[in-house]
Structures are given as C-alpha cells and as structure tokens.
Tab-separated table of C-alpha atoms in Angstrom:
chain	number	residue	atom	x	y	z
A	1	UNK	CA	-6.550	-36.626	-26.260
A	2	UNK	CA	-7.376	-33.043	-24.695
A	3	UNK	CA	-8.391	-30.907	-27.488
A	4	UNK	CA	-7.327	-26.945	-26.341
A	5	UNK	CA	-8.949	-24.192	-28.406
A	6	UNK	CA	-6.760	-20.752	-28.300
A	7	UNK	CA	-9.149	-17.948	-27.921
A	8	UNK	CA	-8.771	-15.211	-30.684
A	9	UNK	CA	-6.424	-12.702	-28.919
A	10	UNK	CA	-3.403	-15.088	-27.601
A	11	UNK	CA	-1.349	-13.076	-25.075
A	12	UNK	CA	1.179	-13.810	-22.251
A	13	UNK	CA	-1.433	-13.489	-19.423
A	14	UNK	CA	-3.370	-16.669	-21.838
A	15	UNK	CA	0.070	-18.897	-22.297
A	16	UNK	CA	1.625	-18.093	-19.012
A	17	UNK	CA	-1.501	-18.207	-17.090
A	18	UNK	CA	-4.712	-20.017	-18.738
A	19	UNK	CA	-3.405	-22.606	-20.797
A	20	UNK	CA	-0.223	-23.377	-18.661
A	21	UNK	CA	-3.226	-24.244	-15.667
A	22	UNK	CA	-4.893	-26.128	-18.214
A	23	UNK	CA	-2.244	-28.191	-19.264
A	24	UNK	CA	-1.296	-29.067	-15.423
A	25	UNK	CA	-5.302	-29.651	-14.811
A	26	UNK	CA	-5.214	-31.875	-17.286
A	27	UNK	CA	-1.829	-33.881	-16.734
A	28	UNK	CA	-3.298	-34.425	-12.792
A	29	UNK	CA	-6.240	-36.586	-14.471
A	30	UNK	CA	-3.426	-38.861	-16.550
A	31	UNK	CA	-3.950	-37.638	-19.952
A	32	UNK	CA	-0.872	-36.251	-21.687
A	33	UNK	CA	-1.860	-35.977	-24.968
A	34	UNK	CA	-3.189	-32.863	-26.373
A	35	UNK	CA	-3.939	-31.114	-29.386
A	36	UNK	CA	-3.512	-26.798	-29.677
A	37	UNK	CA	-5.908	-25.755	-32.342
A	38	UNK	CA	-5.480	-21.959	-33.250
A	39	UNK	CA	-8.576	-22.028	-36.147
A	40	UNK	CA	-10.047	-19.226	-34.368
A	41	UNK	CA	-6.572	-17.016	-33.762
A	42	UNK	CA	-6.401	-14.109	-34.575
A	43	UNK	CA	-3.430	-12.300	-32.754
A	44	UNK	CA	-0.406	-13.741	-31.300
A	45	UNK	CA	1.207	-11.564	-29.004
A	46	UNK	CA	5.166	-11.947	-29.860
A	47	UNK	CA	5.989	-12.416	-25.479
A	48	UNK	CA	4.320	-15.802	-25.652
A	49	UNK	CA	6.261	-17.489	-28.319
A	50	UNK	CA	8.998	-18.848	-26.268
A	51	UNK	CA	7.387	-20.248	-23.675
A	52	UNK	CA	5.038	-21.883	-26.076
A	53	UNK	CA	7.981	-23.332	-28.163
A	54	UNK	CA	9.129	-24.499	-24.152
A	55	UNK	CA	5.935	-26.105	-23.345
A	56	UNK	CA	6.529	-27.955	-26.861
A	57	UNK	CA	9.839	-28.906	-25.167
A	58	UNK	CA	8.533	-30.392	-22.018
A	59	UNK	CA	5.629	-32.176	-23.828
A	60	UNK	CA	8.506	-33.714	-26.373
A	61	UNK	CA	11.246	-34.503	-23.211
A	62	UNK	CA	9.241	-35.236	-20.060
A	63	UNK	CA	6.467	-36.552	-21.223
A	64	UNK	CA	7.595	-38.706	-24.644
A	65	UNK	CA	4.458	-36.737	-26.526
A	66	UNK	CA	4.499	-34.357	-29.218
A	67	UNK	CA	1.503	-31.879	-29.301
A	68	UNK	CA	-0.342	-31.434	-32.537
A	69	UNK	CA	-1.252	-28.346	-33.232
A	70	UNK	CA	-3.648	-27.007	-36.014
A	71	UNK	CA	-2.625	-24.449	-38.016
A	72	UNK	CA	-4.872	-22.620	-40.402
A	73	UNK	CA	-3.853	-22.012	-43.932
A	74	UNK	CA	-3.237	-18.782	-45.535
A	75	UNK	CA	-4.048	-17.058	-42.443
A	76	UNK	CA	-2.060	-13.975	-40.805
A	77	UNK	CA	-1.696	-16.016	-37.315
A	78	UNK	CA	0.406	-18.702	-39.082
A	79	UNK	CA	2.336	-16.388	-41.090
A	80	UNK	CA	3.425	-14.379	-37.759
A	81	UNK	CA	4.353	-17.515	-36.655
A	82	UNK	CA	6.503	-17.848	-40.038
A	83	UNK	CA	8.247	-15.111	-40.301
A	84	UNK	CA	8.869	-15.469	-36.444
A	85	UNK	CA	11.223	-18.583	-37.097
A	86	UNK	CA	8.799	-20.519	-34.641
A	87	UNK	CA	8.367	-23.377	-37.787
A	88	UNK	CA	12.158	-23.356	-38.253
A	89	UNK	CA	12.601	-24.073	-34.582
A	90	UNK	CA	10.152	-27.129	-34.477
A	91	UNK	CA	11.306	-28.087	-37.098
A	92	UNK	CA	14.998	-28.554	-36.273
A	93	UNK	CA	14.107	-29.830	-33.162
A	94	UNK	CA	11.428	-31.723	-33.762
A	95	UNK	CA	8.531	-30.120	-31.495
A	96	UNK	CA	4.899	-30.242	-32.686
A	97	UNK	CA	2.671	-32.266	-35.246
A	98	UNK	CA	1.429	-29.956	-37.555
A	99	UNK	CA	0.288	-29.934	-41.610
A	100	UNK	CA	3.586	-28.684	-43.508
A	101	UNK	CA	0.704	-27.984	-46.085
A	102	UNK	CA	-0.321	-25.079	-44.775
A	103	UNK	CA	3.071	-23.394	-43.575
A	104	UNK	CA	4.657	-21.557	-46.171
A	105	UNK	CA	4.170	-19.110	-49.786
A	106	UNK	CA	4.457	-16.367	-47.498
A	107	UNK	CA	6.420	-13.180	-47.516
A	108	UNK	CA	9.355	-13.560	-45.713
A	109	UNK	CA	10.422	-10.730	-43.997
A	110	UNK	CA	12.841	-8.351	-44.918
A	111	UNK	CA	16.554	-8.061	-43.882
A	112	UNK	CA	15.681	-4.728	-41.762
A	113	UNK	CA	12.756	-6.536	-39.871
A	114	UNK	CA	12.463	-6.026	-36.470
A	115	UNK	CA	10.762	-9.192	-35.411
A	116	UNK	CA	12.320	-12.394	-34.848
A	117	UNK	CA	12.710	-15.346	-32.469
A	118	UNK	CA	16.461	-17.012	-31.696
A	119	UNK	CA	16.927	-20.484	-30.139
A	120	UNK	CA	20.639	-20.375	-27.703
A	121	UNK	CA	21.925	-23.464	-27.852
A	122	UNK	CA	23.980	-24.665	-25.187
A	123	UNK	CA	27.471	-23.563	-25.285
A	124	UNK	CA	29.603	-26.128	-23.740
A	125	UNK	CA	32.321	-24.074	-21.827
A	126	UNK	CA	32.498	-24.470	-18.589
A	127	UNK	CA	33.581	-20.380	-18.081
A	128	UNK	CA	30.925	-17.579	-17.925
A	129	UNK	CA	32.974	-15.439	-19.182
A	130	UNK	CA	33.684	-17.717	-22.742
A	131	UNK	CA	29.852	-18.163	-22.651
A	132	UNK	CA	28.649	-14.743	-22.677
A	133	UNK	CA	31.225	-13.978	-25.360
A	134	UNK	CA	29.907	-16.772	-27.868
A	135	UNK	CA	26.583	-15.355	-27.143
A	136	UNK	CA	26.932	-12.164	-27.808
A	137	UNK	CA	28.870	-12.857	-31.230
A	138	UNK	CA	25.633	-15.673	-31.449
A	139	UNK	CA	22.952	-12.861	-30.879
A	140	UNK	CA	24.301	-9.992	-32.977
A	141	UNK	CA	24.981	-12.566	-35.802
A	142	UNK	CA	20.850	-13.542	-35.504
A	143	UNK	CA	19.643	-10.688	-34.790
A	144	UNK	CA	19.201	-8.106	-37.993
A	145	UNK	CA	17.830	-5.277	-35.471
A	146	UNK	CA	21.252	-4.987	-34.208
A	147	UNK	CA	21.791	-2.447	-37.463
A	148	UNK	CA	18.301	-0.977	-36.806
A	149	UNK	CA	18.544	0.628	-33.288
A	150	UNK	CA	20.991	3.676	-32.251
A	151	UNK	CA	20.730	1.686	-28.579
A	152	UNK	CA	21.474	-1.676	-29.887
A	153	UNK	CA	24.431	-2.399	-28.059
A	154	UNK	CA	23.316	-2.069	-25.087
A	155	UNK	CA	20.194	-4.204	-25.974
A	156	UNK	CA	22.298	-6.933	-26.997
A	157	UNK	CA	24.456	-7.175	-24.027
A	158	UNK	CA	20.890	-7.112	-21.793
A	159	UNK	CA	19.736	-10.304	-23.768
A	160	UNK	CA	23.622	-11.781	-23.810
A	161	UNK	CA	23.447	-11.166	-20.036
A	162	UNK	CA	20.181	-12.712	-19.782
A	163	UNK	CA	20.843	-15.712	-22.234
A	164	UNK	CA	24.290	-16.607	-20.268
A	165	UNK	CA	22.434	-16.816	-17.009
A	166	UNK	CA	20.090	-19.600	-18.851
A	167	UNK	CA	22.726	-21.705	-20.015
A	168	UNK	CA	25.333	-21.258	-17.235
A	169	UNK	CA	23.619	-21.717	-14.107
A	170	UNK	CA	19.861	-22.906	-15.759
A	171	UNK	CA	21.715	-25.566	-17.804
A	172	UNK	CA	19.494	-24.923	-20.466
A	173	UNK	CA	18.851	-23.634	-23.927
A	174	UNK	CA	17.054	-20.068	-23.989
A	175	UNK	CA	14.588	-18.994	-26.515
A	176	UNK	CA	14.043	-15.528	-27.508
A	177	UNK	CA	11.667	-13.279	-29.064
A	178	UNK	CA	12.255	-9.794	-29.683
A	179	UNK	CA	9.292	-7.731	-31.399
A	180	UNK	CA	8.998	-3.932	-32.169
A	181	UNK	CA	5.154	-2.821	-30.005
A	182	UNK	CA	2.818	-1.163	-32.424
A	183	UNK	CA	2.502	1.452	-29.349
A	184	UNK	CA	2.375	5.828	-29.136
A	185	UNK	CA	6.004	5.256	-28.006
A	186	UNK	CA	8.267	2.811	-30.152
A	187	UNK	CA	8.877	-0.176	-27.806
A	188	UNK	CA	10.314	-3.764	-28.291
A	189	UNK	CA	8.965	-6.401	-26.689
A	190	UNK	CA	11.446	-9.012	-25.437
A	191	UNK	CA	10.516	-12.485	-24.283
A	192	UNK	CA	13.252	-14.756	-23.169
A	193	UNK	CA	12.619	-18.129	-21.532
A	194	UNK	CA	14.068	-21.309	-20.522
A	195	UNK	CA	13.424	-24.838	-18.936
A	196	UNK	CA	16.325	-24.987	-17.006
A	197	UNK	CA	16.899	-25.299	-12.902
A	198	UNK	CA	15.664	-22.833	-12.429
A	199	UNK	CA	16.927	-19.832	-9.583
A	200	UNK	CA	15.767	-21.845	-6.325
A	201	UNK	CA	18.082	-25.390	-7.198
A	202	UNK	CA	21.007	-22.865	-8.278
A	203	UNK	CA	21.057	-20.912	-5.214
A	204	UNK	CA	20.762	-23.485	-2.734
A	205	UNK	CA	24.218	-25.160	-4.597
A	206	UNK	CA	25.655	-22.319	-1.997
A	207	UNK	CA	26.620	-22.893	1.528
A	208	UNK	CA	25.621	-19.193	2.269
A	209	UNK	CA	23.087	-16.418	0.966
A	210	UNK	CA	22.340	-12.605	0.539
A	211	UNK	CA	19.244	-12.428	1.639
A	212	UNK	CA	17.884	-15.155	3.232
A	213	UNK	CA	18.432	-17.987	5.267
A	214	UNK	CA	18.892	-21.545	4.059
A	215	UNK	CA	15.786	-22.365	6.220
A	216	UNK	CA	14.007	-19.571	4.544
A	217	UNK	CA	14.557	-20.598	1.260
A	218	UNK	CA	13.302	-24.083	2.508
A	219	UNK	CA	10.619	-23.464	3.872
A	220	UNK	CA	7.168	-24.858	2.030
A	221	UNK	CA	5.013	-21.173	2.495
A	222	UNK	CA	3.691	-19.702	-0.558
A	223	UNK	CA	6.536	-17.131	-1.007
A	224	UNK	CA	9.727	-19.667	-1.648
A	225	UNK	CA	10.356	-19.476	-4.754
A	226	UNK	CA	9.911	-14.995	-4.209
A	227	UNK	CA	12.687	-15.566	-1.747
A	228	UNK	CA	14.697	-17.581	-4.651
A	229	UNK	CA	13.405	-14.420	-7.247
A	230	UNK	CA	15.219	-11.905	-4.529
A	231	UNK	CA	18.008	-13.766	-3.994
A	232	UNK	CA	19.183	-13.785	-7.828
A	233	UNK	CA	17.815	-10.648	-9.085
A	234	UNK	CA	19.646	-8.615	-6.342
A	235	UNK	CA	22.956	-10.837	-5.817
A	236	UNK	CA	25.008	-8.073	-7.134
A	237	UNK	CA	23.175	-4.989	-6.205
A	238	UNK	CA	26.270	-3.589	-5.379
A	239	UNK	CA	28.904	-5.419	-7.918
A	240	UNK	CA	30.171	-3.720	-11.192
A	241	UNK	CA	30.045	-6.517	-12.559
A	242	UNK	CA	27.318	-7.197	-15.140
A	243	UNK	CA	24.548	-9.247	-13.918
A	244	UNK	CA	20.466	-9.823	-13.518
A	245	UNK	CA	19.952	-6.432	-11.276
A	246	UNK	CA	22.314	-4.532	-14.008
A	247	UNK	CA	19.439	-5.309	-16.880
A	248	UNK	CA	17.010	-4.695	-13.994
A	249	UNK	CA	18.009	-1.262	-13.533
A	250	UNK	CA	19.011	-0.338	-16.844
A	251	UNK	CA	15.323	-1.428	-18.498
A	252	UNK	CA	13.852	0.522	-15.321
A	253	UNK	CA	16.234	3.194	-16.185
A	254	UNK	CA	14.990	3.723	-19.583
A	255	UNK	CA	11.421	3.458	-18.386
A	256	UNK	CA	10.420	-0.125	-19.431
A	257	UNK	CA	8.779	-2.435	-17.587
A	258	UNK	CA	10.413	-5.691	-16.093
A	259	UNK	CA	8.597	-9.294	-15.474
A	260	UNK	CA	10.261	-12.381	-14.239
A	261	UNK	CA	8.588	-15.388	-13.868
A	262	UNK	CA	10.084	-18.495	-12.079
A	263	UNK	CA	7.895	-21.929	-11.063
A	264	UNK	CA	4.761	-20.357	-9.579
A	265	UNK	CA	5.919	-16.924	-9.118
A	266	UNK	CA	6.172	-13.684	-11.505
A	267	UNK	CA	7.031	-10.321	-10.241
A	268	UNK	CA	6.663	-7.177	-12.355
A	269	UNK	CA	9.215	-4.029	-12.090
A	270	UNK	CA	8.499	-0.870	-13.900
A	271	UNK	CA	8.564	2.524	-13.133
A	272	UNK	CA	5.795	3.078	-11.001
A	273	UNK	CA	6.010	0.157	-8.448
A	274	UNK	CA	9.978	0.702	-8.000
A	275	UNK	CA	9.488	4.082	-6.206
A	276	UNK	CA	8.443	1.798	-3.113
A	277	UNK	CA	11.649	-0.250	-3.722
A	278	UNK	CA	13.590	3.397	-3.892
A	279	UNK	CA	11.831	4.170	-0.787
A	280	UNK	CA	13.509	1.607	1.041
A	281	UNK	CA	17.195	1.961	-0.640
A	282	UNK	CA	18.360	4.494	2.211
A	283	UNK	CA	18.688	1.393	5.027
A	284	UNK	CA	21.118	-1.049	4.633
A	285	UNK	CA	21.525	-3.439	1.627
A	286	UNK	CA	20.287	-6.917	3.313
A	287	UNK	CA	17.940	-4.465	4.934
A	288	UNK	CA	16.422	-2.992	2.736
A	289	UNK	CA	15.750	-6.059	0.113
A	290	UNK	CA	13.982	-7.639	3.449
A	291	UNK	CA	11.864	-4.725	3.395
A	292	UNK	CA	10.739	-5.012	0.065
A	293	UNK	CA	10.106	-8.671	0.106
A	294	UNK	CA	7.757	-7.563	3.380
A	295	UNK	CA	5.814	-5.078	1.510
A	296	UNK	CA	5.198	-7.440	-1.544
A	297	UNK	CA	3.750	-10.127	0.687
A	298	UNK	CA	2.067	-8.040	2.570
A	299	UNK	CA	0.562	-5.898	-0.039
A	300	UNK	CA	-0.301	-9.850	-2.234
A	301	UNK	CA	-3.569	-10.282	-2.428
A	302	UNK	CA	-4.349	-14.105	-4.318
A	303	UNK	CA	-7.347	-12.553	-6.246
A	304	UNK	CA	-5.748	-9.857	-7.924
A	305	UNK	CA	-3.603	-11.393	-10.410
A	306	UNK	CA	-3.903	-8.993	-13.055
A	307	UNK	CA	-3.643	-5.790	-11.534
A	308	UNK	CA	-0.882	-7.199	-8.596
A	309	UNK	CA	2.774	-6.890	-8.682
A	310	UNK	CA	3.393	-10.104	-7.461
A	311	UNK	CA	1.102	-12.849	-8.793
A	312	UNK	CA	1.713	-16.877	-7.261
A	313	UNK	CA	-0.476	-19.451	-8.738
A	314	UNK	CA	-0.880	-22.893	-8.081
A	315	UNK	CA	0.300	-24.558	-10.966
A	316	UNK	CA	4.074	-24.068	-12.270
A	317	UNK	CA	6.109	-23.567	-15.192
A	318	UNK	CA	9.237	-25.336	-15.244
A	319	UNK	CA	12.479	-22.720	-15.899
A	320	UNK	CA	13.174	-19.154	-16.092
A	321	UNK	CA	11.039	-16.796	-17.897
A	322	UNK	CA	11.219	-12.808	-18.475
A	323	UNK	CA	9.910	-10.163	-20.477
A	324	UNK	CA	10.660	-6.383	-20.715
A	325	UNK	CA	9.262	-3.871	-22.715
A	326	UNK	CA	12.418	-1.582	-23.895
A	327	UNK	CA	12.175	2.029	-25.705
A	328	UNK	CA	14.210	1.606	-28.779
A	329	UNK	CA	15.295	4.674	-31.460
A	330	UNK	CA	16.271	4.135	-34.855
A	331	UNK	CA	19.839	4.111	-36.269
C-alpha cells in the first residue's frame, strides 16, 4: 500500500503534475494500491477535481483497485468536496473507499451557487450533432449558474462544445467543474476532463491531415503528442462551424486564459503568449500553424515547467484535459 499525503494547498500544478508522477513512480515498482490522505488539506483548488475523480476512474477500471482516501471530519476541505457533488459522483459510480461517517451535516449550497461539478455520461448516438444537443439540454439542466451569468449562453455552448468532443471522438464520459475565482476580476474557473482516446488515436483514424504528416505524427520525439494538440485545436481554423479553436478564440477573446493537456503534453493560451501566434497569422494557414509549433519547441526549455508555455513531462495522463479561466457578469 503507498500511503500519499496531499500537501495543504492542493492545486492543478499538485494533481496534474506531482501526484500524477507519483502515482506512475509508484505503479513502475508493482504496487497499485494506494491510499490519498487529505488530514492536512486545507484548500482544494476547484480545476483539480475532475481529474482527481478520473484518476479514481483508472485506479477502479485499469487497475481492479479502489483508492482509499481519508477524509477529515467536520473540516472545510471535505465540505468543498460536498457541496462540489464529488461524494455524489463516487458514490454512484463507485470510486474511492472512504468513511461515509464523516461526509455529510453540512450546508448544502444554495440554488444560486456558482460552484458545482457535472459527470456527462455517454450519450449513445452515433451523430454529433444529436450529441451536442442532449448535452447542452444535459448541462443547462445541471448547471444552476446558467440563471446567474448575463454571458451564460455562450458559456454553456463552450462546455457543450467541449463535452461533445469527449464523448464523440474520446469515447468517454467528461467530468466538469465550474467554480466562480475569488479574484480582483470575477472569473470562473472551468475544469473539464476525460479518459478517453485521446486526440493522437482520433486523428490518426484519418488517411490525411492539416498540419502534419502521418510520419510526423508517428514519429517517437518528444513533441508527438504537440503535433496531435495542433492538429485538433486548429482543424477548423477556418470553418464556421463550431469546434475546439471556436472556444479557443472566444475564451482568448474575452481575455481568459486557455490550458489543454493531453498524455504528456499541456499547452497554455492566454492573452499574452497568443500575440506570437497573431504574429504569424499573416502567412498561409498550414504555414503559419508550422510556425508556431517551431517557435514553441524551440522556445521549450524541460526545466521551466512552471513559467513555460509548453510543459512535456515524462509520465502521462490518460485522456483529454482543459481548463480556462472565463470573465463572467451577473444576470
């Protein structure tokens, strides 16, 4: 059994980063058990509670174990997981061992809270199109912001987009968390994440690509699964229809930041860094994504995860995960 002690302040660079290379450490000496003890918590940032409900998926699925995690009672970490939903979802789907004892008697929250988690359940149609519609009735049914926010359509069709992308070419449920930032500006944080194909096994399904060449996208260098990030985030740079660079640009657009994680890869888009992408917008579409992808891996520098725009590691995370930090305005 590997015991794992969360530090106090649990955010996404901890889940996504620290304890997901734990976890793989461990698994490469043969142990698959574990235990997640959050005694010492004190602050959960909302972003990591998909993936950690995931990870609680893939320990349940893959590897026939389910984690046991220890929950302290009366305690504000396990009542932000409450009123979260995250018990409801291991509960209904049976993920991680924990003392019933000391989950509940809280507060729930109230019907104009703006902090929640929703589990997507596969849809079963076999058109996009009937998908994105059930999800979209799905998310504005679950989510009680959508009366909250003078923006809120457009929010939901962003997560709908994002959700349908998931289940229709991940094949996989999609967990989200959406969570108004105590910030200057008001924000809402939105984590969405699956444990699906991910882009890399979709793309290749097609006998020709944007971007890159089949070989390319083959090939065993550190930047494959960048070149499989490219390739789906810009497939319809120049469609109307709705798809991944439409939420791209539109969170950009109304100055959020962007991150997109997928196997060992994450690449962040806000603001700032995207004036290089502008830069290169003038030259021709497949030329100018090439260009881009050149200046990332030229600019990537292994040692400066936390401060680089792209960060690679080398331990993975099986699916698709994003997060994007949205102004919202009140109704």
């Amino acid at each position: 059994m590997k015991y794992i002690d969360f530090p106090q302040n649990v955010t996404s660079y901890y889940v996504n980063h620290i304890l997901v290379k734990e976890l793989h450490d461990t698994l490469l000496t043969g142990e698959s058990d574990f235990t997640f003890n959050l005694s010492e918590t004190v602050y959960f940032s909302a972003l990591t509670l998909p993936n950690l409900l995931n990870i609680g998926f893939i320990s349940k699925i893959n590897l026939k174990n389910k984690i046991i995690l220890i929950t302290p009672q009366n305690t504000k970490t396990t009542q932000f997981l409450f009123n979260h939903n995250f018990f409801d979802i291991c509960n209904q789907y049976d993920l991680f061992d924990y003392d019933e004892r000391f989950v509940g008697g809280f507060s729930t929250q109230d019907e104009t809270s703006i902090s929640q988690t929703v589990f997507v359940p596969m849809t079963g149609f076999a058109d996009k199109n009937e998908s994105f519609e059930y999800i979209l009735r799905h998310l504005k049914k679950s989510f009680t912001i959508y009366n909250r926010i003078s923006n809120a359509s457009e929010f939901i069709v962003i997560l709908s987009e994002l959700c349908c992308n998931s289940l229709f070419h991940g094949n996989s449920h999609c967990i989200i968390t959406s969570s108004k930032a105590n910030t200057k500006f008001p924000t809402m944080n939105i984590a969405i994440s699956d444990t699906g194909f991910g882009f890399l096994r979709s793309i290749m399904r097609h006998k020709s690509h944007n971007f890159f060449s089949t070989q390319e996208l083959s090939s065993n260098d550190c930047f494959t699964n960048l070149r499989a990030i490219f390739e789906a985030v810009f497939y319809r740079y120049t469609s109307e229809k709705y798809g991944l660079y439409s939420v791209l640009r539109d969170v950009i657009q109304k100055n959020g930041a962007f991150r997109i994680h997928f196997n060992d890869t994450q690449i962040i888009f806000n603001n700032s860094n995207c004036a290089q992408l502008k830069n290169f917008q003038s030259k021709l579409e497949n030329s100018f994504i090439r260009d881009y992808f050149h200046y990332l891996t030229k600019e990537y520098t292994p040692n400066n995860r936390l401060e680089s725009q792209l960060r690679i590691t080398d331990y993975k995370l099986a699916g698709v995960h994003i997060e994007m930090e949205i102004p919202w305005y009140e109704a």
